[in-house]
Amino acid sequence: MKKALVTGASGGIGQAVAARLCRDGYHVILNCFHSVEAAQRLCAQLNAERSGCAEIACADVSDFAQTEAMFRAAGDIDVLVNNAGIAQQKLFTDLTEEDWQRMIGVNLTGVFHCCRLALPGMIHRKAGRIINISSMWGQVGASCEVHYSAAKAGVIGLTKALAKEVGPSGITVNCIAPGVIDTPMNAQLDAETMHELAEETPLCRIGTPEDVAAAVSFLASPEAGFITGQILGVNGGFVI
Ligand code: NAP
């Protein structure tokens, strides 16, 4: 059975991606960091649907040693979904060195760690799929989220460069840039703000985690075998 590792599988988008990949027939490794109970609930639910299709791996992806231990235990990975991420809204002039390092550490260095650890096996087998979750704010920039936008733009650059480097080894590297998606990451936004964001969206709604999971499923599928280095907007037309 093909194996997929989804980082941040305890959160909104990660849970939907993990569930979708399980239903697509993968054995899925659910990475989590703080929210172990949420990952355990999902793991139990998925294993009840198809026995043995999911397992949990806790690691802080910004920490190389923890991430390395997770990959060593996981074995060969066919599909890596780099989804773990944090958000923070702050004026640029209020950002501290610690804010900056934490944001880059999780949202960009975490992607580096996971790609670095998954790729030797993929290169050896001359096959593999890497799907990075960036953000539309990495494409166009968000006010009061400069460090988030910089990290997510970094993920886009990493995706394009890595796709060129590992394409000859039969590996595709793509990126999804979601728009506003209804997850705990946006829990601090009030109902009025969410309504305004939906109104600003040409398709007139907020996205769902399942919208993103469907795009991941496609990019992982054989049908996407000639697609690499691409940034797929799942944003209802918010950024075109
Ligand atoms: P979420 O519900 O807050 O989930 C975030 C996930 O990232 C959680 O599973 C969390 O795990 C994990 N995580 C955070 N720090 C981690 C670390 N150091 N190591 C390992 N895992 C870590 O957010 P979401 O909306 O699903 O976001 C998923 C991805 O989509 C993120 O990369 C985000 O930037 C991106 N995105 C989201 C939106 C949106 O509107 N929601 C839009 C564009 C892009 P624990 O809770 O277990 O620590």
Short mmCIF file of N, CA, C and O and ligand atoms in Angstrom, two decimals, residues 7-14 31-36 59-62 82-86 102 106-107 133-137 148 152 177-186, ligand 1:
data_model
loop_
_atom_site.label_atom_id
_atom_site.label_comp_id
_atom_site.label_asym_id
_atom_site.label_seq_id
_atom_site.Cartn_x
_atom_site.Cartn_y
_atom_site.Cartn_z
N THR A 7 1.79 16.47 7.25
CA THR A 7 2.15 17.24 8.44
C THR A 7 0.96 18.12 8.85
O THR A 7 0.16 18.52 8.00
N GLY A 8 0.85 18.36 10.14
CA GLY A 8 -0.28 19.17 10.61
C GLY A 8 -1.61 18.48 10.38
O GLY A 8 -2.61 19.13 10.10
N ALA A 9 -1.62 17.16 10.56
CA ALA A 9 -2.85 16.39 10.29
C ALA A 9 -3.84 16.46 11.44
O ALA A 9 -4.88 15.80 11.41
N SER A 10 -3.52 17.24 12.48
CA SER A 10 -4.47 17.46 13.58
C SER A 10 -5.29 18.71 13.37
O SER A 10 -6.22 18.99 14.13
N GLY A 11 -4.96 19.51 12.35
CA GLY A 11 -5.67 20.78 12.12
C GLY A 11 -6.72 20.66 11.04
O GLY A 11 -6.99 19.56 10.53
N GLY A 12 -7.34 21.78 10.70
CA GLY A 12 -8.49 21.78 9.80
C GLY A 12 -8.19 21.18 8.43
O GLY A 12 -8.82 20.19 8.02
N ILE A 13 -7.24 21.76 7.71
CA ILE A 13 -6.94 21.28 6.35
C ILE A 13 -6.27 19.92 6.41
O ILE A 13 -6.60 19.00 5.65
N GLY A 14 -5.33 19.76 7.35
CA GLY A 14 -4.59 18.50 7.44
C GLY A 14 -5.50 17.31 7.71
O GLY A 14 -5.29 16.22 7.15
N ASN A 31 0.86 13.43 11.08
CA ASN A 31 1.78 14.18 11.97
C ASN A 31 0.99 15.22 12.76
O ASN A 31 0.09 15.87 12.23
N CYS A 32 1.35 15.33 14.03
CA CYS A 32 0.78 16.40 14.85
C CYS A 32 1.87 16.89 15.79
O CYS A 32 2.93 16.27 15.90
N PHE A 33 1.60 18.00 16.46
CA PHE A 33 2.57 18.52 17.42
C PHE A 33 1.86 18.66 18.77
O PHE A 33 1.97 17.79 19.63
N HIS A 34 1.09 19.75 18.97
CA HIS A 34 0.40 19.95 20.25
C HIS A 34 -0.91 19.17 20.37
O HIS A 34 -1.25 18.69 21.44
N SER A 35 -1.64 19.06 19.26
CA SER A 35 -3.02 18.54 19.32
C SER A 35 -3.07 17.03 19.14
O SER A 35 -3.67 16.52 18.19
N VAL A 36 -2.46 16.33 20.09
CA VAL A 36 -2.36 14.87 19.97
C VAL A 36 -3.76 14.23 20.03
O VAL A 36 -4.06 13.29 19.27
N ALA A 59 5.68 15.21 16.00
CA ALA A 59 6.99 15.87 15.83
C ALA A 59 6.75 17.34 15.55
O ALA A 59 5.78 17.70 14.87
N ASP A 60 7.65 18.16 16.08
CA ASP A 60 7.68 19.58 15.73
C ASP A 60 8.51 19.68 14.46
O ASP A 60 9.72 19.45 14.48
N VAL A 61 7.86 20.02 13.34
CA VAL A 61 8.59 19.99 12.06
C VAL A 61 9.69 21.05 11.98
O VAL A 61 10.57 20.97 11.13
N SER A 62 9.66 22.02 12.89
CA SER A 62 10.73 23.03 12.88
C SER A 62 12.01 22.50 13.55
O SER A 62 13.06 23.14 13.48
N ASN A 82 3.23 18.74 2.86
CA ASN A 82 3.75 19.70 3.83
C ASN A 82 2.66 20.73 4.11
O ASN A 82 2.53 21.73 3.39
N ASN A 83 1.89 20.46 5.16
CA ASN A 83 0.72 21.29 5.47
C ASN A 83 0.84 22.03 6.80
O ASN A 83 0.17 23.04 7.00
N ALA A 84 1.70 21.55 7.71
CA ALA A 84 1.79 22.17 9.04
C ALA A 84 2.10 23.65 8.91
O ALA A 84 2.94 24.05 8.10
N GLY A 85 1.42 24.44 9.70
CA GLY A 85 1.69 25.88 9.63
C GLY A 85 1.09 26.62 10.80
O GLY A 85 0.17 26.13 11.48
N ILE A 86 1.65 27.78 11.05
CA ILE A 86 1.12 28.68 12.08
C ILE A 86 0.84 30.02 11.43
O ILE A 86 1.40 30.34 10.37
N ARG A 102 10.20 31.93 14.64
CA ARG A 102 9.20 30.88 14.82
C ARG A 102 8.41 30.68 13.52
O ARG A 102 8.19 29.53 13.09
N VAL A 106 8.69 27.17 11.40
CA VAL A 106 7.62 26.18 11.16
C VAL A 106 7.22 26.19 9.68
O VAL A 106 7.20 25.14 9.02
N ASN A 107 6.91 27.37 9.15
CA ASN A 107 6.25 27.44 7.83
C ASN A 107 7.20 27.27 6.65
O ASN A 107 6.75 26.91 5.56
N ILE A 133 1.73 23.09 1.04
CA ILE A 133 0.60 24.01 1.23
C ILE A 133 1.15 25.39 1.55
O ILE A 133 1.68 25.63 2.65
N SER A 134 1.05 26.29 0.59
CA SER A 134 1.47 27.68 0.80
C SER A 134 0.22 28.47 1.16
O SER A 134 -0.60 28.03 1.98
N SER A 135 0.04 29.62 0.55
CA SER A 135 -1.13 30.48 0.82
C SER A 135 -1.20 31.52 -0.28
O SER A 135 -0.17 31.90 -0.85
N MET A 136 -2.41 32.02 -0.54
CA MET A 136 -2.50 33.12 -1.51
C MET A 136 -1.71 34.34 -1.01
O MET A 136 -1.25 35.15 -1.79
N TRP A 137 -1.51 34.42 0.33
CA TRP A 137 -0.75 35.57 0.85
C TRP A 137 0.74 35.43 0.53
O TRP A 137 1.46 36.43 0.53
N TYR A 148 4.45 35.81 7.81
CA TYR A 148 3.68 34.70 7.23
C TYR A 148 3.80 34.72 5.70
O TYR A 148 4.08 33.71 5.06
N LYS A 152 5.51 31.90 3.30
CA LYS A 152 4.71 31.21 2.29
C LYS A 152 5.23 31.49 0.87
O LYS A 152 5.13 30.62 -0.01
N ALA A 177 -1.99 26.93 -3.10
CA ALA A 177 -2.07 28.22 -2.42
C ALA A 177 -3.54 28.47 -2.07
O ALA A 177 -4.30 29.03 -2.88
N PRO A 178 -3.96 28.04 -0.88
CA PRO A 178 -5.37 28.23 -0.52
C PRO A 178 -5.71 29.70 -0.29
O PRO A 178 -4.85 30.50 0.08
N GLY A 179 -6.99 30.00 -0.50
CA GLY A 179 -7.52 31.31 -0.10
C GLY A 179 -8.02 31.20 1.33
O GLY A 179 -7.39 30.52 2.16
N VAL A 180 -9.13 31.85 1.63
CA VAL A 180 -9.66 31.79 3.00
C VAL A 180 -10.42 30.47 3.17
O VAL A 180 -11.39 30.20 2.45
N ILE A 181 -9.95 29.67 4.12
CA ILE A 181 -10.53 28.34 4.35
C ILE A 181 -11.05 28.30 5.79
O ILE A 181 -10.42 28.82 6.71
N ASP A 182 -12.21 27.69 5.96
CA ASP A 182 -12.85 27.64 7.28
C ASP A 182 -12.16 26.60 8.16
O ASP A 182 -12.48 25.41 8.10
N THR A 183 -11.20 27.05 8.96
CA THR A 183 -10.45 26.16 9.87
C THR A 183 -10.17 26.90 11.17
O THR A 183 -10.35 28.12 11.24
N PRO A 184 -9.65 26.17 12.18
CA PRO A 184 -9.30 26.85 13.45
C PRO A 184 -8.30 27.99 13.26
O PRO A 184 -8.24 28.91 14.08
N MET A 185 -7.53 27.97 12.17
CA MET A 185 -6.56 29.06 11.94
C MET A 185 -7.26 30.40 11.80
O MET A 185 -6.70 31.44 12.12
N ASN A 186 -8.52 30.36 11.31
CA ASN A 186 -9.28 31.61 11.14
C ASN A 186 -10.29 31.83 12.25
O ASN A 186 -11.17 32.69 12.13
P1 NAP B 1 -4.91 24.80 11.69
O1 NAP B 1 -6.25 24.21 11.77
O2 NAP B 1 -4.47 25.81 12.69
O3 NAP B 1 -3.84 23.60 11.64
C1 NAP B 1 -2.47 23.85 11.68
C2 NAP B 1 -1.77 22.51 11.78
O4 NAP B 1 -0.35 22.74 11.76
C3 NAP B 1 -2.10 21.77 13.08
O5 NAP B 1 -2.28 20.41 12.79
C4 NAP B 1 -0.84 21.96 13.91
O6 NAP B 1 -0.56 20.87 14.75
C5 NAP B 1 0.21 21.99 12.81
N1 NAP B 1 1.44 22.57 13.31
C6 NAP B 1 1.66 23.84 13.74
N2 NAP B 1 2.93 23.97 14.14
C7 NAP B 1 3.52 22.76 13.96
C8 NAP B 1 4.82 22.26 14.17
N3 NAP B 1 5.80 23.04 14.65
N4 NAP B 1 5.09 20.97 13.88
C9 NAP B 1 4.11 20.16 13.39
N5 NAP B 1 2.85 20.58 13.15
C10 NAP B 1 2.57 21.87 13.44
O7 NAP B 1 -4.67 25.53 10.29
P2 NAP B 1 -5.14 25.16 8.81
O8 NAP B 1 -6.00 26.26 8.35
O9 NAP B 1 -5.61 23.77 8.71
O10 NAP B 1 -3.74 25.34 8.06
C11 NAP B 1 -3.08 24.29 7.38
C12 NAP B 1 -2.11 24.91 6.37
O11 NAP B 1 -2.85 25.66 5.41
C13 NAP B 1 -1.12 25.89 6.99
O12 NAP B 1 0.14 25.74 6.41
C14 NAP B 1 -1.71 27.25 6.64
O13 NAP B 1 -0.74 28.26 6.61
C15 NAP B 1 -2.30 26.95 5.29
N6 NAP B 1 -3.35 27.89 4.87
C16 NAP B 1 -4.50 28.02 5.59
C17 NAP B 1 -5.47 28.93 5.16
C18 NAP B 1 -6.77 29.14 5.90
O14 NAP B 1 -7.50 30.08 5.55
N7 NAP B 1 -7.11 28.32 6.87
C19 NAP B 1 -5.24 29.68 4.02
C20 NAP B 1 -4.06 29.52 3.33
C21 NAP B 1 -3.12 28.61 3.76
P3 NAP B 1 -0.82 20.87 16.35
O15 NAP B 1 -2.12 21.59 16.57
O16 NAP B 1 -0.85 19.40 16.65
O17 NAP B 1 0.35 21.57 16.96
#
